[in-house]
Coordinates of C-alpha atoms and ligand atoms in Angstrom, one line a residue:
X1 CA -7.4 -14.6 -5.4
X2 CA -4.4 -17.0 -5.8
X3 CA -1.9 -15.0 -7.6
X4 CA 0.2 -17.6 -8.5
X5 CA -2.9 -20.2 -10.1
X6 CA -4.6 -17.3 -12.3
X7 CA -6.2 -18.4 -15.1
X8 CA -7.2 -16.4 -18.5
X9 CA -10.2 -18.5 -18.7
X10 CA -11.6 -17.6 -15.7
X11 CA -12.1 -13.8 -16.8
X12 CA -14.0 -12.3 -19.0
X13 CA -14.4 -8.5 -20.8
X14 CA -16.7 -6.6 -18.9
X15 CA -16.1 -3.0 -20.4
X16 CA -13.9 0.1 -20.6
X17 CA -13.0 3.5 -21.0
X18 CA -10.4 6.0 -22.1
X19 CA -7.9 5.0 -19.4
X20 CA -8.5 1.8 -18.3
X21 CA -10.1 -1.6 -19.1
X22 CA -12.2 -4.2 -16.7
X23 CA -12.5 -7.9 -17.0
X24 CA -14.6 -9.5 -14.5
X25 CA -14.3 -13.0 -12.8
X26 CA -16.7 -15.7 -14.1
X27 CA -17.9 -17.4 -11.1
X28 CA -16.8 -14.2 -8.0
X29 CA -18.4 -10.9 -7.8
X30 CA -14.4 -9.6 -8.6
X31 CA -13.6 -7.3 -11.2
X32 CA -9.5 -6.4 -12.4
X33 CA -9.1 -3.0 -13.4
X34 CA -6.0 -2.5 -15.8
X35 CA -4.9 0.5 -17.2
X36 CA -4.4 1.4 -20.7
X37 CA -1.3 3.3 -22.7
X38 CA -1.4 4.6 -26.0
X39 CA 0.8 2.8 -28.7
X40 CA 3.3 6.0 -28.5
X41 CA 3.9 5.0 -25.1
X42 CA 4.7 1.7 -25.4
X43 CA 7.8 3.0 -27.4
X44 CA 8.8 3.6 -23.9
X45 CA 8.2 0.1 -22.0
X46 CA 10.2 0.2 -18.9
X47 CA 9.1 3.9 -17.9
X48 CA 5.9 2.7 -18.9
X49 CA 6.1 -0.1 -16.5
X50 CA 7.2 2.0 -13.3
X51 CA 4.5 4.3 -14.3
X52 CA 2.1 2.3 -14.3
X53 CA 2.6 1.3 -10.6
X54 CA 3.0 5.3 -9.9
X55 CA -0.3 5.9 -11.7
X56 CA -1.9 2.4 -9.6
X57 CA -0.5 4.1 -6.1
X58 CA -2.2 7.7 -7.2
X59 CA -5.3 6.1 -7.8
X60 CA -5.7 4.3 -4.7
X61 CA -4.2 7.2 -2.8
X62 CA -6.5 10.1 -4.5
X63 CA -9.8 7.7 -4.3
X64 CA -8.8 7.0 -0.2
X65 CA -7.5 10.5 1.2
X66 CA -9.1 13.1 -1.5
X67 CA -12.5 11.8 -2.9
X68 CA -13.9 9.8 -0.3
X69 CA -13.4 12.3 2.5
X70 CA -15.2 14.7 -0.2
X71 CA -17.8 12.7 -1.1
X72 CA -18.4 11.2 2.2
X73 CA -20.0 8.0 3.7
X74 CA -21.0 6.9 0.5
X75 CA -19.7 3.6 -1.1
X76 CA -16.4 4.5 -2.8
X77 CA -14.3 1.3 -4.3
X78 CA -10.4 2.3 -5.1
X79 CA -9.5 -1.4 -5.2
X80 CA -6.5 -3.5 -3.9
X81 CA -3.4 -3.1 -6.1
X82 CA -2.4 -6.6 -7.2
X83 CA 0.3 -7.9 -9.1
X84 CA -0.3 -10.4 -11.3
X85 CA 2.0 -12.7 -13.4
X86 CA 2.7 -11.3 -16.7
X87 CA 2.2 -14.7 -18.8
X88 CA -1.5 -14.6 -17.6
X89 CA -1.9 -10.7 -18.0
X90 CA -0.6 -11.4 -22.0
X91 CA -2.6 -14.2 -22.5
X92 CA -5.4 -12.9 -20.7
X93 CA -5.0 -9.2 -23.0
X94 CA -5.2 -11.8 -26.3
X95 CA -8.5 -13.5 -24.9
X96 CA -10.1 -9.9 -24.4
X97 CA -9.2 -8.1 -27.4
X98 CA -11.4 -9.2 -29.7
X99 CA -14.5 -7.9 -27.3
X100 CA -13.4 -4.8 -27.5
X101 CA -15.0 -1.9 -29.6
X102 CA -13.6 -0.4 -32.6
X103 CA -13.3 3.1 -30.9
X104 CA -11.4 1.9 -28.0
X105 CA -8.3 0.3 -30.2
X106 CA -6.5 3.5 -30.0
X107 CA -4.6 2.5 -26.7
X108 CA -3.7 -1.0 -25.6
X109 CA -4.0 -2.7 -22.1
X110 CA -1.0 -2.2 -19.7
X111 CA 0.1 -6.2 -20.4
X112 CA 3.8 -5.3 -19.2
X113 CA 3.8 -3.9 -15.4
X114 CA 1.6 -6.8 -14.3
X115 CA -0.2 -4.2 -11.5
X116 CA -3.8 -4.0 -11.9
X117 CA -6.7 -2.8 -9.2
X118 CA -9.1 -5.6 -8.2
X119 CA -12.2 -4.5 -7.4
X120 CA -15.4 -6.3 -6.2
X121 CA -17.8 -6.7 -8.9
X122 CA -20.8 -3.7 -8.3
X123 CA -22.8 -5.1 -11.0
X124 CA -23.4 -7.6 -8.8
X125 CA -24.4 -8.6 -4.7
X126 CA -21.1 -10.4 -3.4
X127 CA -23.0 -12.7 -1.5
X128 CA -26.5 -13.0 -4.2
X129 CA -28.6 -16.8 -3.8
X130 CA -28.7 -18.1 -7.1
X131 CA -32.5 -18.8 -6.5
X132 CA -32.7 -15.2 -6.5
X133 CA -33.6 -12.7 -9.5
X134 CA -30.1 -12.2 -10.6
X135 CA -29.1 -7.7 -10.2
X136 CA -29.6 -5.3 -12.5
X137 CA -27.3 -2.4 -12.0
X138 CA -27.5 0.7 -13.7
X139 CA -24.7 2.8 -14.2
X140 CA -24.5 6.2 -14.6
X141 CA -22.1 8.8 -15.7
X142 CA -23.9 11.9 -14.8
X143 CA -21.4 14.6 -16.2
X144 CA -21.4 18.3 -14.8
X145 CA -24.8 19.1 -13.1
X146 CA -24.3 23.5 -12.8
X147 CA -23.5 25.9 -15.2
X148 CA -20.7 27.8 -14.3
X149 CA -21.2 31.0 -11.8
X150 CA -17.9 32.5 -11.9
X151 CA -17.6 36.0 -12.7
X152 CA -14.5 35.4 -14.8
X153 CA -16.8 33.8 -17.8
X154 CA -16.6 35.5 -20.6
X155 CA -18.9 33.7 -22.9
X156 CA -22.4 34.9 -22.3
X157 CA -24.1 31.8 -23.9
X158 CA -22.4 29.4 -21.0
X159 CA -24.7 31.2 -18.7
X160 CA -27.5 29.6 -20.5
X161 CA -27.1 26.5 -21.8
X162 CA -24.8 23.9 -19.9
X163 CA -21.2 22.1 -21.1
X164 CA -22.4 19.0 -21.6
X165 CA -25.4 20.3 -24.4
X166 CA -23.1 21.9 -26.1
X167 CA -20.4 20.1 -25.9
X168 CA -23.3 17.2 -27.9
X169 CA -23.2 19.6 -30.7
X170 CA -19.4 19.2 -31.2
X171 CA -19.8 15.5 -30.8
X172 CA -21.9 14.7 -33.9
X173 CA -20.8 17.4 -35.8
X174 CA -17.1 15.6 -35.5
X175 CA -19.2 12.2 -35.8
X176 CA -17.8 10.8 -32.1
X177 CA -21.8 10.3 -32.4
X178 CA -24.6 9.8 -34.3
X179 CA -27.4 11.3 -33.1
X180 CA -28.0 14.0 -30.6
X181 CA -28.7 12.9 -27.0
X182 CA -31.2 15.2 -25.2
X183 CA -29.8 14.2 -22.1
X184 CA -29.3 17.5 -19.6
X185 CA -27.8 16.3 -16.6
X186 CA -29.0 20.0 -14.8
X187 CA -32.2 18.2 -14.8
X188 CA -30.5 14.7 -13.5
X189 CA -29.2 17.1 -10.8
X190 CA -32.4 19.3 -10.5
X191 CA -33.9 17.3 -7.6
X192 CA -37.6 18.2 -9.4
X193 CA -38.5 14.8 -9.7
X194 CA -40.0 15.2 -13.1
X195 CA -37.0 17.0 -14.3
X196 CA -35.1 14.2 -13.5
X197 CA -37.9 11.7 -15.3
X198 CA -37.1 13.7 -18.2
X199 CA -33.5 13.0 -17.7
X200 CA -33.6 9.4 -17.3
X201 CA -36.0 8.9 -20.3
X202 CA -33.8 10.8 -22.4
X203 CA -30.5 8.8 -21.4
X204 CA -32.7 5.5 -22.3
X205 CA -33.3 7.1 -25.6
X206 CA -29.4 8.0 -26.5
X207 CA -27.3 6.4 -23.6
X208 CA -24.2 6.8 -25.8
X209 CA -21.5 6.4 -22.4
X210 CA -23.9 7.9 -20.1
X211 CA -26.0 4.9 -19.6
X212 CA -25.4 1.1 -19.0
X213 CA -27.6 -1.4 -17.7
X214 CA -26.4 -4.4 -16.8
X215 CA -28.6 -7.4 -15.9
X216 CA -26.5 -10.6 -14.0
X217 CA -23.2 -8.6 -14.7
X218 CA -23.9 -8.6 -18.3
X219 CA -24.7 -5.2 -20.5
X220 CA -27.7 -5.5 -21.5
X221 CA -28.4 -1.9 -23.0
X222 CA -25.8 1.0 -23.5
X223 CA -22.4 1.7 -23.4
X224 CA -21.7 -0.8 -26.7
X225 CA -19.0 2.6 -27.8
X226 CA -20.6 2.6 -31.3
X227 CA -21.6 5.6 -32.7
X228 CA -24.4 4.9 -35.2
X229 CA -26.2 1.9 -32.6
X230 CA -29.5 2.5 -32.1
X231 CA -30.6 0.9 -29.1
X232 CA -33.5 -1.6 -28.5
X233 CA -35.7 -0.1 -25.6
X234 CA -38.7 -2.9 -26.3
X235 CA -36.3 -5.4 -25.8
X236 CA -34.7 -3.9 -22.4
X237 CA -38.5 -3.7 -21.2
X238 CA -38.9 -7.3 -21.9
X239 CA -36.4 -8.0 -19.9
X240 CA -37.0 -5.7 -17.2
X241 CA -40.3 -6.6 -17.1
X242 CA -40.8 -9.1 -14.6
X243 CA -38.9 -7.3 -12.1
X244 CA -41.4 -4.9 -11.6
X245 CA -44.7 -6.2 -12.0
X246 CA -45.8 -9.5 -10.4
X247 CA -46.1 -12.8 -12.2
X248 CA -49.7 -13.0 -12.3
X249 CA -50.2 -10.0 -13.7
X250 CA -47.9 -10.4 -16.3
X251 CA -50.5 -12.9 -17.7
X252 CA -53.2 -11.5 -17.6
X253 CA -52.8 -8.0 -18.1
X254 CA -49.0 -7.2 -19.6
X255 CA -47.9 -3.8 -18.5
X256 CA -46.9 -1.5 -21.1
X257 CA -43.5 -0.2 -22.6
X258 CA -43.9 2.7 -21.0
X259 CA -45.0 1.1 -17.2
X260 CA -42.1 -0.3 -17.5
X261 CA -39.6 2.3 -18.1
X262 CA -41.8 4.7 -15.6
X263 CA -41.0 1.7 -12.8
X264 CA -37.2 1.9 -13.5
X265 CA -37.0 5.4 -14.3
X266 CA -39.2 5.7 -10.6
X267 CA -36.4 3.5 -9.0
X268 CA -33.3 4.8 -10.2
X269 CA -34.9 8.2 -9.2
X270 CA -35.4 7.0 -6.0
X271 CA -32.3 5.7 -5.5
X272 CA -30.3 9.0 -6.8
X273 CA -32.8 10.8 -3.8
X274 CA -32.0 8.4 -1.2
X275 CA -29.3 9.1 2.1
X276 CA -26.9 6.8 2.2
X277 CA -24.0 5.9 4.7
X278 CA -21.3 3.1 3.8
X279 CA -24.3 0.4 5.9
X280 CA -26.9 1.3 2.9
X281 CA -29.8 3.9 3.0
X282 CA -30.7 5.8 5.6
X283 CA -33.6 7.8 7.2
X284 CA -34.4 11.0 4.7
X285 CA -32.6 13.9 6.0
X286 CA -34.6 17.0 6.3
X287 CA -31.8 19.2 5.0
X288 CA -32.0 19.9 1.2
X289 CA -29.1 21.2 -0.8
X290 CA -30.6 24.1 -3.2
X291 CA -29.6 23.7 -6.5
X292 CA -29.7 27.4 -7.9
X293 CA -30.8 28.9 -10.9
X294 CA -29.6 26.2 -12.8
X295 CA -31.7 25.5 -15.9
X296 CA -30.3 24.6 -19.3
X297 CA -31.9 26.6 -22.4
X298 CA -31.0 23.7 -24.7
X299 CA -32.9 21.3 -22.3
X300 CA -35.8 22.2 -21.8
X301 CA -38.9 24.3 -22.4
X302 CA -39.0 26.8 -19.2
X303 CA -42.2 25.1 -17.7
X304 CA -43.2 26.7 -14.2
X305 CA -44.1 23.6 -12.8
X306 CA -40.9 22.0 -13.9
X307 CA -39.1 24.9 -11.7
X308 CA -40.6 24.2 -9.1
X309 CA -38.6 22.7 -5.9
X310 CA -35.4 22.6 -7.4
X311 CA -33.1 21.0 -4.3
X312 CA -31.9 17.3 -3.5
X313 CA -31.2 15.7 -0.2
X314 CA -28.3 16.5 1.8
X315 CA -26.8 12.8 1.7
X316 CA -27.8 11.9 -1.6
X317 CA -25.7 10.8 -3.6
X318 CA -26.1 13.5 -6.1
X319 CA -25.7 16.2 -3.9
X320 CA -22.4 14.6 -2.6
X321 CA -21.1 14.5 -6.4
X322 CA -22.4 18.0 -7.1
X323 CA -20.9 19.9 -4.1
X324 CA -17.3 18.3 -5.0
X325 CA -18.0 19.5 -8.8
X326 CA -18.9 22.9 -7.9
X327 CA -15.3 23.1 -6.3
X328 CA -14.5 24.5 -10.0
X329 CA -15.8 28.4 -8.9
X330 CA -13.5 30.4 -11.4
X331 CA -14.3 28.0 -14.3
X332 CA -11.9 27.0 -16.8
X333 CA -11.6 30.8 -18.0
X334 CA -10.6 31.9 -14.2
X335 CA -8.7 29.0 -13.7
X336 CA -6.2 28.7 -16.8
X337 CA -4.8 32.0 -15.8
X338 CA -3.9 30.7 -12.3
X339 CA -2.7 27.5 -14.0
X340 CA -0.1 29.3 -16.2
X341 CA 1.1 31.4 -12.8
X342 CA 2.0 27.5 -11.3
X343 CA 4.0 27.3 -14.8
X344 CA 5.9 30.1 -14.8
X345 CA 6.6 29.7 -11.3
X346 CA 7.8 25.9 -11.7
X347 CA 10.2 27.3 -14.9
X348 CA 11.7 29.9 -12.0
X349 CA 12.0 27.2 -9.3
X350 CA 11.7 23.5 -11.0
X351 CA 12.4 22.0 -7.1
X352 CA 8.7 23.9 -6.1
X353 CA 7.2 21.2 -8.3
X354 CA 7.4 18.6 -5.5
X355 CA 6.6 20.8 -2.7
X356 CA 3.4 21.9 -4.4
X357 CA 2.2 18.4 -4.8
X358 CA 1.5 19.2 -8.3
X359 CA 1.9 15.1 -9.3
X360 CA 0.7 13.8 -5.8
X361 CA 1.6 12.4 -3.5
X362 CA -2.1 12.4 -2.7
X363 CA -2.9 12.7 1.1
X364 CA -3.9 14.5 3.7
X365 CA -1.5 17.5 3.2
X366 CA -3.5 18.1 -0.4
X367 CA -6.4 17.7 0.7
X368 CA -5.6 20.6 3.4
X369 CA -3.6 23.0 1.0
X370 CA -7.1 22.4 -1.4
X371 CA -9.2 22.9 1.8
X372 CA -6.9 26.1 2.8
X373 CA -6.6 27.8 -0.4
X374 CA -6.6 31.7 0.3
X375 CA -10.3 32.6 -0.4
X376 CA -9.3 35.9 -2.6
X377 CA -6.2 35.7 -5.1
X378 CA -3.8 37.6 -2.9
X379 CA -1.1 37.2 -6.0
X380 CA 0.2 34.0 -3.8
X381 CA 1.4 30.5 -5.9
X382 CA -0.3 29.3 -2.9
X383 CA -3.8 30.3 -3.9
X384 CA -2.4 29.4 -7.7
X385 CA -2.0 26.3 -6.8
X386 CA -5.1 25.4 -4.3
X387 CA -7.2 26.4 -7.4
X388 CA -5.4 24.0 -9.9
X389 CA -6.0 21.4 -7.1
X390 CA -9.4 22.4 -6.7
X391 CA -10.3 22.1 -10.0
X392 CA -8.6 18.6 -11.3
X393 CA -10.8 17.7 -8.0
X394 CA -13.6 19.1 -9.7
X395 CA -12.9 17.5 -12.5
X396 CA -12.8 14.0 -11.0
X397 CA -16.0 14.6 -9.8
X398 CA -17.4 15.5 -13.7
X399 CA -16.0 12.7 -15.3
X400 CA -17.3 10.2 -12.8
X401 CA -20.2 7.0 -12.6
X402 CA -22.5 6.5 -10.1
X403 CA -23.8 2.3 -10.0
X404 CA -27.2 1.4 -8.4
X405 CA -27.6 -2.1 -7.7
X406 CA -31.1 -3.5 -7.3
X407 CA -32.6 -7.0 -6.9
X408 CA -36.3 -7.1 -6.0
X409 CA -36.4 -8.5 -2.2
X410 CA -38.3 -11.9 -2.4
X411 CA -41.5 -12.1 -0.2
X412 CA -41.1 -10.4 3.8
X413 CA -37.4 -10.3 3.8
X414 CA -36.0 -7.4 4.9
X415 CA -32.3 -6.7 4.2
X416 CA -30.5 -3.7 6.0
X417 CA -30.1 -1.8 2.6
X418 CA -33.8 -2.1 1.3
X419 CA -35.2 1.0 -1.1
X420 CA -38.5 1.1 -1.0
X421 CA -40.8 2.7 -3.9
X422 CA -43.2 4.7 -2.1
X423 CA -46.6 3.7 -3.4
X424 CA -45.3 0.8 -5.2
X425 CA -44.0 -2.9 -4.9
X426 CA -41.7 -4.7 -5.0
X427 CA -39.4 -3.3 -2.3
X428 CA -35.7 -4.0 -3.6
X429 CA -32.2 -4.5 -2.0
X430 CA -30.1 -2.0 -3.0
X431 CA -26.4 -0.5 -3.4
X432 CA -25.2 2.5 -4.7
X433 CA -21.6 3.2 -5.5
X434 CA -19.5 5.4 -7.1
X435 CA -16.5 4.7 -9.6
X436 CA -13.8 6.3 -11.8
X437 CA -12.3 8.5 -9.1
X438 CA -9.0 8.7 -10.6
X439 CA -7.1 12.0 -10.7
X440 CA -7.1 14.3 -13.7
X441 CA -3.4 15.1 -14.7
X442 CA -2.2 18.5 -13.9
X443 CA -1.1 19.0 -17.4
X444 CA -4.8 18.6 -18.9
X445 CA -5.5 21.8 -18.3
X446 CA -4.6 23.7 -21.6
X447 CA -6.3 20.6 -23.2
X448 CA -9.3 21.6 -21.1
X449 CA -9.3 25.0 -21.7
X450 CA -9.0 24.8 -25.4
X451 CA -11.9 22.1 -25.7
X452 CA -14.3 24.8 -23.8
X453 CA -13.7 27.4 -26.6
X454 CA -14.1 24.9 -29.4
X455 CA -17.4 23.8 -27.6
X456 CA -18.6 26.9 -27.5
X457 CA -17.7 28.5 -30.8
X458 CA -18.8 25.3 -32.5
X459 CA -22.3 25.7 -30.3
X460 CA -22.8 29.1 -31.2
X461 CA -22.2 28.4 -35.1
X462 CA -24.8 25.4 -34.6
X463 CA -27.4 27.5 -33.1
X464 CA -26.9 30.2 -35.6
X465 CA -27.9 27.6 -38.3
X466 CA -30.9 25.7 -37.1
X467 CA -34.4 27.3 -36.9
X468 CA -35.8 27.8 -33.5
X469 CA -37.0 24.6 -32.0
X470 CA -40.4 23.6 -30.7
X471 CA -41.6 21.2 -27.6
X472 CA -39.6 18.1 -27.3
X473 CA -41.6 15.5 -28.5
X474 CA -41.7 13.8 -25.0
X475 CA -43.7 15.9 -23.5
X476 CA -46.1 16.9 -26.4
X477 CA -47.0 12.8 -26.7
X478 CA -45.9 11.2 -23.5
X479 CA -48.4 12.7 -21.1
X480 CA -47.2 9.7 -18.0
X481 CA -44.5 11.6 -17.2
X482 CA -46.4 15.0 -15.7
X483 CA -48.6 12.2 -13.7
X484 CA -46.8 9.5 -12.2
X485 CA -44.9 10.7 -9.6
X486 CA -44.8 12.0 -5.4
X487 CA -41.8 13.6 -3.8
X488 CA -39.6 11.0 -2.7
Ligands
5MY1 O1 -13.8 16.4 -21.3 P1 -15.0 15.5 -21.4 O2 -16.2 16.1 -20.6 O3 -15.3 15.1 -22.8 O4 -14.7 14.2 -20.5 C1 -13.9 13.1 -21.0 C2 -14.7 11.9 -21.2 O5 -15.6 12.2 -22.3 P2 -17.1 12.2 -22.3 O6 -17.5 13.6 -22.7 O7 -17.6 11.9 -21.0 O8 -17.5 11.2 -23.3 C3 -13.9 10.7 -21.6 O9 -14.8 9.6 -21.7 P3 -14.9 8.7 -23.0 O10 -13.5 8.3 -23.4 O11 -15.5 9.6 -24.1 O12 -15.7 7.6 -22.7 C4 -12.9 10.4 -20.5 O13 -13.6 10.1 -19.3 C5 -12.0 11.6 -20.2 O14 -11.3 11.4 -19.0 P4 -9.7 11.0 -19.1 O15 -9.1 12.1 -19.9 O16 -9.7 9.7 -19.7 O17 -9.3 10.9 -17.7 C6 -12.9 12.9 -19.9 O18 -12.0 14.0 -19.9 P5 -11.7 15.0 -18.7 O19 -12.2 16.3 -19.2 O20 -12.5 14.5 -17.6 O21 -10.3 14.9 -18.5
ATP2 N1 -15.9 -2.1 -9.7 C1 -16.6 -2.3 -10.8 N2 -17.5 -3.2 -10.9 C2 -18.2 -3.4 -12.1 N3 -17.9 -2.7 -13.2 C3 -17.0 -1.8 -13.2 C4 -16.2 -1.5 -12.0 N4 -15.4 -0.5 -12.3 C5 -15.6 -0.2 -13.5 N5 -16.5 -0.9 -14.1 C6 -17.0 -0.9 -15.5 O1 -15.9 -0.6 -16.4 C7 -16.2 0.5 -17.1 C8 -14.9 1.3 -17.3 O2 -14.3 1.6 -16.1 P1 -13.9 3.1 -15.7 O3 -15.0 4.1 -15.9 O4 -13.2 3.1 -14.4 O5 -12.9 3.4 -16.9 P2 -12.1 4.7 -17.3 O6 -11.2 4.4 -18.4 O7 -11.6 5.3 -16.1 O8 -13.4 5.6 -17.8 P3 -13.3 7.1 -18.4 O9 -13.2 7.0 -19.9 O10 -14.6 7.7 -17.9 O11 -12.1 7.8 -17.8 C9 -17.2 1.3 -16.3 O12 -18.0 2.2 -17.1 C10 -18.0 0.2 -15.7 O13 -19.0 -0.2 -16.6

């Protein structure tokens, strides 16, 4: 990228979130990540400037020395910090705004540091033939996959029925949604292949942020940030179509709907099941990571055979997301005690603050006061504050997406990341990454701890208002879903 011949036309909006937005490069696989500030902020513009460069370095530094250590060999993209010439950052912020959702206007685009993160493009193959099918990429935010198994919880019901199901409750009630997403990612984590059918089918039916799929780059389902859209699955199948099922037999005899979205939801599976190592897959490990007891009431109905082999591969790269989540032991409720030692300790001793790490710097010394917290509270701020940095880990790890690339391979080539279907063609070249590891602020934590009570006193309310529920109507009419599929 030549810094100094950048031009706003050669960039486009490619999507966003709370904290930051992306364009991507017409032409390159590149992506620029930019952070945004909310309009309070901006009251503020040169502190808003240096931190934006602060918060750049802490990104880069928490993705390199804390998460990918964590998560392992897999694919983890913190991006080059780049800093680009302001007149094409403002004009560039002018060309994108008018792409971007309603919801999202609360906080502008960082259009007055100039730093941004480039990225390479994981929607896409950096080096894909155009006479290729052009990638699909799905993109998944998976949310957290246990419910909590501290002893310090206090709420019986969060035993039962997992944050992110009730936490949907409080979501359309407050009208951030819609509709209700039967999504429960303990059965995206469940490693019981059919559990995590389920899973997928329901994130097709009510992606709300959970779900993108992108097609050449472009979204082509999900992720539009509108409440009341209802999305167009016969449409996505039409797309998706022809890069399951060969051309000839999509003459003669046109798969279904619902072949369709069983070949996808069949690939992504595979994919989330697959070893990986920075090269691409590798051979199935033997070693399975048990999941636990960890079925959500709200999800589904207790099935025996959906119980059944509840573990996921060692190196997968749910397993690597889940044991970093599962960091957060004491829960919010155990935690926010520790977190308001650290506070009174930092009003005694305001110097401690830097010595504690509490805002970074993120390296190896973090990682080993995390990795060397005390294992019982001995009273110490030292095992106060190896918590707290256990848990805005943890939290990185819940709020994070994982992106599978795919394009089907073409005839006998082999490619060194090839997934293969078992029992099915085509084979595909594959990637999977994982993005959004940015630190959670230490001061979230009340925030945090507040939300979890509202989530669950608005749950209970809900629950105490609605007649008992029957089968979900998946699996009284869809009967593909108990049939199709072999242990990866
Ligand atoms: O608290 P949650 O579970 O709602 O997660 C927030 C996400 O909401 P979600 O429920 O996934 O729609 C939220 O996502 P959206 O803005 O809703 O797309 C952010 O990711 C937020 O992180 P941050 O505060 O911007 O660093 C996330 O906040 P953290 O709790 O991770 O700080
Ligand atoms: N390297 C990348 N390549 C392609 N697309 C990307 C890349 N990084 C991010 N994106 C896209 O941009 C979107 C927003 O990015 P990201 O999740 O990092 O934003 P965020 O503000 O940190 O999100 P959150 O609200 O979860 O905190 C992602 O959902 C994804 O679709």
């Amino acid at each position: 990228m030549e810094l100094d011949k950048m031009d706003e036309n050669g960039w486009k909006y490619h999507g966003e979130g709370n904290k930051s937005i992306v364009v991507s490069h017409i032409q390159h696989s590149q992506v620029l990540r930019f952070l945004k500030y909310s309009t309070e902020d901006l009251e503020h513009l040169h502190q808003t400037s240096e931190q934006a460069l602060q918060d750049i370095h802490n990104i880069v530094d928490f993705s390199t020395h804390i998460m990918r250590p964590l998560l392992g060999e897999i694919n983890v993209h913190h991006g080059e910090p780049v800093k680009l010439p302001l007149d094409f950052v403002k004009r560039l912020a002018l060309r994108v705004e008018q792409e971007r959702p309603e919801s999202r206007t609360d906080k502008v685009m960082d259009q007055f540091s100039g730093w941004a993160l480039c990225l390479p493009n994981l929607t896409k193959f950096p080096d894909h033939h155009r006479e290729h099918r052009p990638p699909l990429c799905i993109e998944i935010k998976p949310k957290c996959g246990f419910l909590p198994f501290s002893r310090q919880v206090t709420k019986e019901v969060k035993w039962k029925v997992c944050r992110f199901c009730m936490h949907q409750r409080l979501k359309v009630s407050s009208g951030v949604w819609k509709r209700l997403s039967k999504y429960c990612p303990l059965d995206l984590f469940s490693g019981n292949t059919q559990r995590m059918y389920l899973a997928i089918r329901n994130l097709l039916d009510e992606p709300q942020n959970n779900l993108k799929i992108f097609r050449d780059g472009e979204l082509i389902y999900g992720g539009m940030d509108d409440a009341g859209q209802q999305h167009d699955l016969n449409k996505l199948t039409q797309q998706l179509r022809s890069y399951f099922f060969p051309t000839n037999m999509l003459i003669q005899d046109p798969p279904s709907n619902k072949a369709v979205l069983n070949k996808l939801s069949q690939v992504i599976i595979t994919a989330l099941l697959t070893s990986w190592d920075a090269e691409g897959p590798t051979q199935p490990t033997r070693d399975y990571v048990p999941v636990g007891r960890d079925q959500c009431h709200a999800s589904l109905p207790l099935l025996d055979c959906l119980k059944a082999h509840q573990s996921l591969p060692k190196d997968c790269v749910l397993s690597k997301i889940l044991q970093v989540q599962r960091l957060d032991d004491l829960d919010i409720e155990g935690l926010y005690p520790l977190y308001k030692r650290v506070e009174r300790h930092l009003v005694e001793c305001p110097e401690e603050r830097t010595r504690l790490q509490i805002d970074g710097p993120y390296n190896e010394k973090f990682l080993e006061r995390m990795r060397h917290c005390p294992s019982e509270d001995n009273g110490s701020i030292e095992y106060a504050v190896g918590k707290v940095h256990q848990y805005r880990v943890a939290m990185t790890a819940k709020d994070c997406s994982i992106m599978i690339t795919l394009t089907p391979c073409e005839g006998d080539e082999i490619l060194g990341s090839t997934l293969e279907i078992p029992h099915s063609k085509p084979k595909f070249r594959s990637a999977v990454s994982i993005v959004d590891l940015d630190p959670k602020p230490y001061e979230s934590i009340p925030h945090i701890y507040k939300l979890d009570s509202q989530i669950v006193s608005n749950y209970v309310k809900s629950m105490q208002s609605e007649p008992k529920q029957g089968l979900p109507e998946l699996f009284l009419d869809d009967k593909d879903c108990t049939l199709v599929f072999h242990p990866v």
